[in-house]
């Protein structure tokens, strides 16, 4: 795929990216490794109840303090900080990995995020433009129903577990990232 990101002064970064589905590797046109994309379950089954309990109420020290942190900061600075190399960031976005202004308006180019100062678009703009564009190019939307969709399996499982045909037929689904 291709990407383009421009500044207010006219400076432009353009290029292409390639994705290897076998490894999840994303590379730019020069072959430089940009990252690994993972679109799958992080656990094969449900999390145990004790792991979902409030860690602050259950123990004097948070159980996950070594691996999870919450910061009141600026997402672009955090993503670009070398001290955070290898970190995962949870960004506000819709359930397709991208962020759109509404379920009727799909953002197709990374450049179109520049006017949106909310966390999701700012996070997309903080990464290499090829990575941000890759997410937009692969997010589930009306044009791409088979794209990245965090609730596809959940909704299918929920429908199978419903008792009545009416409940199974109820039209809950993902539309351009919105449930």
PDB file of N, CA and C in Angstrom, residues 65-139:
ATOM      1  N   UNK A  65       1.815  -4.310  38.143  1.00  0.00           N
ATOM      2  CA  UNK A  65       2.603  -3.079  38.105  1.00  0.00           C
ATOM      3  C   UNK A  65       3.871  -3.213  37.275  1.00  0.00           C
ATOM      4  N   UNK A  66       4.354  -4.438  37.088  1.00  0.00           N
ATOM      5  CA  UNK A  66       5.586  -4.606  36.318  1.00  0.00           C
ATOM      6  C   UNK A  66       5.359  -4.518  34.820  1.00  0.00           C
ATOM      7  N   UNK A  67       4.109  -4.635  34.378  1.00  0.00           N
ATOM      8  CA  UNK A  67       3.903  -4.685  32.937  1.00  0.00           C
ATOM      9  C   UNK A  67       2.874  -3.696  32.417  1.00  0.00           C
ATOM     10  N   UNK A  68       2.122  -3.058  33.278  1.00  0.00           N
ATOM     11  CA  UNK A  68       1.080  -2.145  32.828  1.00  0.00           C
ATOM     12  C   UNK A  68       1.230  -0.829  33.566  1.00  0.00           C
ATOM     13  N   UNK A  69       1.121   0.241  32.841  1.00  0.00           N
ATOM     14  CA  UNK A  69       1.181   1.547  33.470  1.00  0.00           C
ATOM     15  C   UNK A  69       0.162   2.478  32.852  1.00  0.00           C
ATOM     16  N   UNK A  70      -0.290   3.413  33.631  1.00  0.00           N
ATOM     17  CA  UNK A  70      -1.214   4.431  33.161  1.00  0.00           C
ATOM     18  C   UNK A  70      -0.514   5.768  33.333  1.00  0.00           C
ATOM     19  N   UNK A  71      -0.495   6.544  32.275  1.00  0.00           N
ATOM     20  CA  UNK A  71       0.176   7.843  32.338  1.00  0.00           C
ATOM     21  C   UNK A  71      -0.772   8.930  31.876  1.00  0.00           C
ATOM     22  N   UNK A  72      -0.717  10.040  32.551  1.00  0.00           N
ATOM     23  CA  UNK A  72      -1.411  11.233  32.100  1.00  0.00           C
ATOM     24  C   UNK A  72      -0.362  12.012  31.325  1.00  0.00           C
ATOM     25  N   UNK A  73      -0.401  11.888  30.007  1.00  0.00           N
ATOM     26  CA  UNK A  73       0.667  12.418  29.188  1.00  0.00           C
ATOM     27  C   UNK A  73       0.124  12.734  27.801  1.00  0.00           C
ATOM     28  N   UNK A  74       1.015  12.949  26.881  1.00  0.00           N
ATOM     29  CA  UNK A  74       0.665  13.229  25.499  1.00  0.00           C
ATOM     30  C   UNK A  74       1.077  12.019  24.669  1.00  0.00           C
ATOM     31  N   UNK A  75       0.117  11.378  24.008  1.00  0.00           N
ATOM     32  CA  UNK A  75       0.348  10.086  23.361  1.00  0.00           C
ATOM     33  C   UNK A  75       1.424  10.143  22.289  1.00  0.00           C
ATOM     34  N   UNK A  76       1.510  11.217  21.546  1.00  0.00           N
ATOM     35  CA  UNK A  76       2.534  11.290  20.494  1.00  0.00           C
ATOM     36  C   UNK A  76       3.931  11.250  21.112  1.00  0.00           C
ATOM     37  N   UNK A  77       4.120  11.981  22.213  1.00  0.00           N
ATOM     38  CA  UNK A  77       5.429  11.994  22.883  1.00  0.00           C
ATOM     39  C   UNK A  77       5.760  10.623  23.455  1.00  0.00           C
ATOM     40  N   UNK A  78       4.785   9.937  24.033  1.00  0.00           N
ATOM     41  CA  UNK A  78       5.025   8.621  24.638  1.00  0.00           C
ATOM     42  C   UNK A  78       5.394   7.575  23.581  1.00  0.00           C
ATOM     43  N   UNK A  79       4.675   7.553  22.478  1.00  0.00           N
ATOM     44  CA  UNK A  79       4.958   6.574  21.427  1.00  0.00           C
ATOM     45  C   UNK A  79       6.345   6.800  20.844  1.00  0.00           C
ATOM     46  N   UNK A  80       6.740   8.052  20.701  1.00  0.00           N
ATOM     47  CA  UNK A  80       8.025   8.366  20.082  1.00  0.00           C
ATOM     48  C   UNK A  80       9.193   8.372  21.062  1.00  0.00           C
ATOM     49  N   UNK A  81       8.935   8.197  22.350  1.00  0.00           N
ATOM     50  CA  UNK A  81      10.001   8.195  23.365  1.00  0.00           C
ATOM     51  C   UNK A  81      10.788   6.885  23.274  1.00  0.00           C
ATOM     52  N   UNK A  82      12.112   6.937  23.009  1.00  0.00           N
ATOM     53  CA  UNK A  82      12.915   5.715  22.926  1.00  0.00           C
ATOM     54  C   UNK A  82      12.845   4.850  24.191  1.00  0.00           C
ATOM     55  N   UNK A  83      12.557   5.446  25.329  1.00  0.00           N
ATOM     56  CA  UNK A  83      12.428   4.668  26.569  1.00  0.00           C
ATOM     57  C   UNK A  83      11.236   3.715  26.510  1.00  0.00           C
ATOM     58  N   UNK A  84      10.316   3.951  25.610  1.00  0.00           N
ATOM     59  CA  UNK A  84       9.134   3.100  25.480  1.00  0.00           C
ATOM     60  C   UNK A  84       9.258   2.097  24.330  1.00  0.00           C
ATOM     61  N   UNK A  85      10.459   1.909  23.817  1.00  0.00           N
ATOM     62  CA  UNK A  85      10.657   0.953  22.722  1.00  0.00           C
ATOM     63  C   UNK A  85      10.142  -0.420  23.139  1.00  0.00           C
ATOM     64  N   UNK A  86       9.371  -1.032  22.285  1.00  0.00           N
ATOM     65  CA  UNK A  86       8.821  -2.355  22.561  1.00  0.00           C
ATOM     66  C   UNK A  86       7.523  -2.328  23.354  1.00  0.00           C
ATOM     67  N   UNK A  87       7.087  -1.152  23.770  1.00  0.00           N
ATOM     68  CA  UNK A  87       5.857  -1.050  24.563  1.00  0.00           C
ATOM     69  C   UNK A  87       4.628  -1.174  23.671  1.00  0.00           C
ATOM     70  N   UNK A  88       3.535  -1.602  24.274  1.00  0.00           N
ATOM     71  CA  UNK A  88       2.237  -1.613  23.617  1.00  0.00           C
ATOM     72  C   UNK A  88       1.460  -0.425  24.151  1.00  0.00           C
ATOM     73  N   UNK A  89       0.715   0.225  23.287  1.00  0.00           N
ATOM     74  CA  UNK A  89      -0.114   1.349  23.695  1.00  0.00           C
ATOM     75  C   UNK A  89      -1.563   1.013  23.385  1.00  0.00           C
ATOM     76  N   UNK A  90      -2.444   1.306  24.309  1.00  0.00           N
ATOM     77  CA  UNK A  90      -3.868   1.130  24.091  1.00  0.00           C
ATOM     78  C   UNK A  90      -4.424   2.505  23.765  1.00  0.00           C
ATOM     79  N   UNK A  91      -4.904   2.644  22.544  1.00  0.00           N
ATOM     80  CA  UNK A  91      -5.412   3.929  22.079  1.00  0.00           C
ATOM     81  C   UNK A  91      -6.925   3.875  21.949  1.00  0.00           C
ATOM     82  N   UNK A  92      -7.570   4.998  22.187  1.00  0.00           N
ATOM     83  CA  UNK A  92      -9.008   5.016  21.925  1.00  0.00           C
ATOM     84  C   UNK A  92      -9.222   4.904  20.419  1.00  0.00           C
ATOM     85  N   UNK A  93     -10.001   3.942  20.040  1.00  0.00           N
ATOM     86  CA  UNK A  93     -10.339   3.775  18.629  1.00  0.00           C
ATOM     87  C   UNK A  93     -11.633   2.993  18.586  1.00  0.00           C
ATOM     88  N   UNK A  94     -12.160   2.843  17.412  1.00  0.00           N
ATOM     89  CA  UNK A  94     -13.330   2.008  17.288  1.00  0.00           C
ATOM     90  C   UNK A  94     -12.874   0.544  17.294  1.00  0.00           C
ATOM     91  N   UNK A  95     -13.804  -0.343  17.137  1.00  0.00           N
ATOM     92  CA  UNK A  95     -13.516  -1.768  17.281  1.00  0.00           C
ATOM     93  C   UNK A  95     -12.901  -2.388  16.029  1.00  0.00           C
ATOM     94  N   UNK A  96     -12.343  -1.569  15.160  1.00  0.00           N
ATOM     95  CA  UNK A  96     -11.659  -2.065  13.970  1.00  0.00           C
ATOM     96  C   UNK A  96     -10.208  -1.590  13.935  1.00  0.00           C
ATOM     97  N   UNK A  97      -9.738  -0.983  15.018  1.00  0.00           N
ATOM     98  CA  UNK A  97      -8.364  -0.518  15.103  1.00  0.00           C
ATOM     99  C   UNK A  97      -8.147   0.888  14.594  1.00  0.00           C
ATOM    100  N   UNK A  98      -9.074   1.398  13.799  1.00  0.00           N
ATOM    101  CA  UNK A  98      -8.975   2.760  13.275  1.00  0.00           C
ATOM    102  C   UNK A  98      -9.946   3.645  14.045  1.00  0.00           C
ATOM    103  N   UNK A  99      -9.919   4.900  13.750  1.00  0.00           N
ATOM    104  CA  UNK A  99     -10.902   5.800  14.355  1.00  0.00           C
ATOM    105  C   UNK A  99     -11.516   6.648  13.264  1.00  0.00           C
ATOM    106  N   UNK A 100     -12.849   6.616  13.231  1.00  0.00           N
ATOM    107  CA  UNK A 100     -13.596   7.381  12.253  1.00  0.00           C
ATOM    108  C   UNK A 100     -14.485   8.375  12.995  1.00  0.00           C
ATOM    109  N   UNK A 101     -14.763   9.515  12.374  1.00  0.00           N
ATOM    110  CA  UNK A 101     -15.624  10.506  13.027  1.00  0.00           C
ATOM    111  C   UNK A 101     -17.036   9.983  13.305  1.00  0.00           C
ATOM    112  N   UNK A 102     -17.527   9.078  12.471  1.00  0.00           N
ATOM    113  CA  UNK A 102     -18.849   8.484  12.685  1.00  0.00           C
ATOM    114  C   UNK A 102     -18.924   7.184  11.894  1.00  0.00           C
ATOM    115  N   UNK A 103     -20.007   6.430  12.111  1.00  0.00           N
ATOM    116  CA  UNK A 103     -20.168   5.183  11.360  1.00  0.00           C
ATOM    117  C   UNK A 103     -20.539   5.445   9.900  1.00  0.00           C
ATOM    118  N   UNK A 104     -20.786   6.712   9.546  1.00  0.00           N
ATOM    119  CA  UNK A 104     -21.085   7.082   8.163  1.00  0.00           C
ATOM    120  C   UNK A 104     -19.873   7.656   7.429  1.00  0.00           C
ATOM    121  N   UNK A 105     -18.805   7.988   8.161  1.00  0.00           N
ATOM    122  CA  UNK A 105     -17.646   8.624   7.522  1.00  0.00           C
ATOM    123  C   UNK A 105     -16.376   7.851   7.845  1.00  0.00           C
ATOM    124  N   UNK A 106     -15.811   7.216   6.839  1.00  0.00           N
ATOM    125  CA  UNK A 106     -14.608   6.404   6.973  1.00  0.00           C
ATOM    126  C   UNK A 106     -13.392   7.249   6.606  1.00  0.00           C
ATOM    127  N   UNK A 107     -12.382   7.248   7.458  1.00  0.00           N
ATOM    128  CA  UNK A 107     -11.119   7.915   7.156  1.00  0.00           C
ATOM    129  C   UNK A 107     -10.281   6.937   6.342  1.00  0.00           C
ATOM    130  N   UNK A 108      -9.816   7.370   5.185  1.00  0.00           N
ATOM    131  CA  UNK A 108      -9.075   6.480   4.304  1.00  0.00           C
ATOM    132  C   UNK A 108      -7.599   6.795   4.218  1.00  0.00           C
ATOM    133  N   UNK A 109      -7.198   8.013   4.578  1.00  0.00           N
ATOM    134  CA  UNK A 109      -5.789   8.408   4.452  1.00  0.00           C
ATOM    135  C   UNK A 109      -5.270   8.927   5.785  1.00  0.00           C
ATOM    136  N   UNK A 110      -4.080   8.540   6.144  1.00  0.00           N
ATOM    137  CA  UNK A 110      -3.449   8.979   7.391  1.00  0.00           C
ATOM    138  C   UNK A 110      -3.398  10.504   7.453  1.00  0.00           C
ATOM    139  N   UNK A 111      -3.231  11.129   6.328  1.00  0.00           N
ATOM    140  CA  UNK A 111      -3.164  12.591   6.255  1.00  0.00           C
ATOM    141  C   UNK A 111      -4.450  13.256   6.768  1.00  0.00           C
ATOM    142  N   UNK A 112      -5.586  12.550   6.654  1.00  0.00           N
ATOM    143  CA  UNK A 112      -6.869  13.105   7.070  1.00  0.00           C
ATOM    144  C   UNK A 112      -7.032  13.174   8.587  1.00  0.00           C
ATOM    145  N   UNK A 113      -6.127  12.588   9.338  1.00  0.00           N
ATOM    146  CA  UNK A 113      -6.187  12.638  10.807  1.00  0.00           C
ATOM    147  C   UNK A 113      -5.631  13.944  11.370  1.00  0.00           C
ATOM    148  N   UNK A 114      -4.963  14.745  10.571  1.00  0.00           N
ATOM    149  CA  UNK A 114      -4.259  15.916  11.093  1.00  0.00           C
ATOM    150  C   UNK A 114      -5.164  16.907  11.810  1.00  0.00           C
ATOM    151  N   UNK A 115      -6.404  17.018  11.430  1.00  0.00           N
ATOM    152  CA  UNK A 115      -7.310  17.985  12.048  1.00  0.00           C
ATOM    153  C   UNK A 115      -7.979  17.449  13.314  1.00  0.00           C
ATOM    154  N   UNK A 116      -7.850  16.164  13.593  1.00  0.00           N
ATOM    155  CA  UNK A 116      -8.507  15.539  14.750  1.00  0.00           C
ATOM    156  C   UNK A 116      -7.488  15.407  15.876  1.00  0.00           C
ATOM    157  N   UNK A 117      -7.662  16.170  16.932  1.00  0.00           N
ATOM    158  CA  UNK A 117      -6.684  16.194  18.023  1.00  0.00           C
ATOM    159  C   UNK A 117      -7.012  15.204  19.150  1.00  0.00           C
ATOM    160  N   UNK A 118      -7.897  14.234  18.904  1.00  0.00           N
ATOM    161  CA  UNK A 118      -8.208  13.243  19.931  1.00  0.00           C
ATOM    162  C   UNK A 118      -7.147  12.149  19.954  1.00  0.00           C
ATOM    163  N   UNK A 119      -7.168  11.321  20.993  1.00  0.00           N
ATOM    164  CA  UNK A 119      -6.103  10.356  21.234  1.00  0.00           C
ATOM    165  C   UNK A 119      -5.866   9.335  20.140  1.00  0.00           C
ATOM    166  N   UNK A 120      -6.926   8.777  19.565  1.00  0.00           N
ATOM    167  CA  UNK A 120      -6.755   7.765  18.518  1.00  0.00           C
ATOM    168  C   UNK A 120      -6.006   8.303  17.307  1.00  0.00           C
ATOM    169  N   UNK A 121      -6.502   9.382  16.689  1.00  0.00           N
ATOM    170  CA  UNK A 121      -5.790   9.945  15.547  1.00  0.00           C
ATOM    171  C   UNK A 121      -4.381  10.438  15.896  1.00  0.00           C
ATOM    172  N   UNK A 122      -4.202  11.024  17.069  1.00  0.00           N
ATOM    173  CA  UNK A 122      -2.862  11.487  17.447  1.00  0.00           C
ATOM    174  C   UNK A 122      -1.904  10.298  17.588  1.00  0.00           C
ATOM    175  N   UNK A 123      -2.413   9.187  18.112  1.00  0.00           N
ATOM    176  CA  UNK A 123      -1.590   7.977  18.187  1.00  0.00           C
ATOM    177  C   UNK A 123      -1.229   7.453  16.814  1.00  0.00           C
ATOM    178  N   UNK A 124      -2.186   7.488  15.883  1.00  0.00           N
ATOM    179  CA  UNK A 124      -1.919   7.047  14.515  1.00  0.00           C
ATOM    180  C   UNK A 124      -0.854   7.936  13.860  1.00  0.00           C
ATOM    181  N   UNK A 125      -0.918   9.238  14.129  1.00  0.00           N
ATOM    182  CA  UNK A 125       0.042  10.165  13.540  1.00  0.00           C
ATOM    183  C   UNK A 125       1.421  10.067  14.180  1.00  0.00           C
ATOM    184  N   UNK A 126       1.501   9.492  15.370  1.00  0.00           N
ATOM    185  CA  UNK A 126       2.790   9.390  16.069  1.00  0.00           C
ATOM    186  C   UNK A 126       3.659   8.271  15.523  1.00  0.00           C
ATOM    187  N   UNK A 127       3.059   7.292  14.895  1.00  0.00           N
ATOM    188  CA  UNK A 127       3.832   6.161  14.375  1.00  0.00           C
ATOM    189  C   UNK A 127       4.284   6.467  12.949  1.00  0.00           C
ATOM    190  N   UNK A 128       5.113   5.614  12.404  1.00  0.00           N
ATOM    191  CA  UNK A 128       5.536   5.765  11.004  1.00  0.00           C
ATOM    192  C   UNK A 128       4.265   5.845  10.154  1.00  0.00           C
ATOM    193  N   UNK A 129       4.197   6.772   9.197  1.00  0.00           N
ATOM    194  CA  UNK A 129       2.974   6.910   8.406  1.00  0.00           C
ATOM    195  C   UNK A 129       2.565   5.637   7.674  1.00  0.00           C
ATOM    196  N   UNK A 130       3.512   4.773   7.350  1.00  0.00           N
ATOM    197  CA  UNK A 130       3.160   3.504   6.703  1.00  0.00           C
ATOM    198  C   UNK A 130       2.365   2.620   7.663  1.00  0.00           C
ATOM    199  N   UNK A 131       2.723   2.627   8.937  1.00  0.00           N
ATOM    200  CA  UNK A 131       2.005   1.820   9.934  1.00  0.00           C
ATOM    201  C   UNK A 131       0.594   2.359  10.114  1.00  0.00           C
ATOM    202  N   UNK A 132       0.465   3.679  10.266  1.00  0.00           N
ATOM    203  CA  UNK A 132      -0.861   4.271  10.406  1.00  0.00           C
ATOM    204  C   UNK A 132      -1.736   4.014   9.196  1.00  0.00           C
ATOM    205  N   UNK A 133      -1.155   4.105   8.001  1.00  0.00           N
ATOM    206  CA  UNK A 133      -1.917   3.857   6.777  1.00  0.00           C
ATOM    207  C   UNK A 133      -2.292   2.388   6.657  1.00  0.00           C
ATOM    208  N   UNK A 134      -1.399   1.496   7.068  1.00  0.00           N
ATOM    209  CA  UNK A 134      -1.691   0.065   7.044  1.00  0.00           C
ATOM    210  C   UNK A 134      -2.934  -0.239   7.887  1.00  0.00           C
ATOM    211  N   UNK A 135      -3.029   0.380   9.055  1.00  0.00           N
ATOM    212  CA  UNK A 135      -4.203   0.161   9.914  1.00  0.00           C
ATOM    213  C   UNK A 135      -5.461   0.639   9.192  1.00  0.00           C
ATOM    214  N   UNK A 136      -5.415   1.828   8.604  1.00  0.00           N
ATOM    215  CA  UNK A 136      -6.577   2.327   7.874  1.00  0.00           C
ATOM    216  C   UNK A 136      -6.924   1.437   6.687  1.00  0.00           C
ATOM    217  N   UNK A 137      -5.914   0.929   5.999  1.00  0.00           N
ATOM    218  CA  UNK A 137      -6.142   0.089   4.821  1.00  0.00           C
ATOM    219  C   UNK A 137      -6.695  -1.295   5.169  1.00  0.00           C
ATOM    220  N   UNK A 138      -6.623  -1.684   6.429  1.00  0.00           N
ATOM    221  CA  UNK A 138      -7.040  -3.034   6.802  1.00  0.00           C
ATOM    222  C   UNK A 138      -8.161  -3.091   7.824  1.00  0.00           C
ATOM    223  N   UNK A 139      -8.649  -1.944   8.254  1.00  0.00           N
ATOM    224  CA  UNK A 139      -9.747  -1.909   9.216  1.00  0.00           C
ATOM    225  C   UNK A 139     -11.054  -2.327   8.550  1.00  0.00           C
TER     226      UNK A 139
END
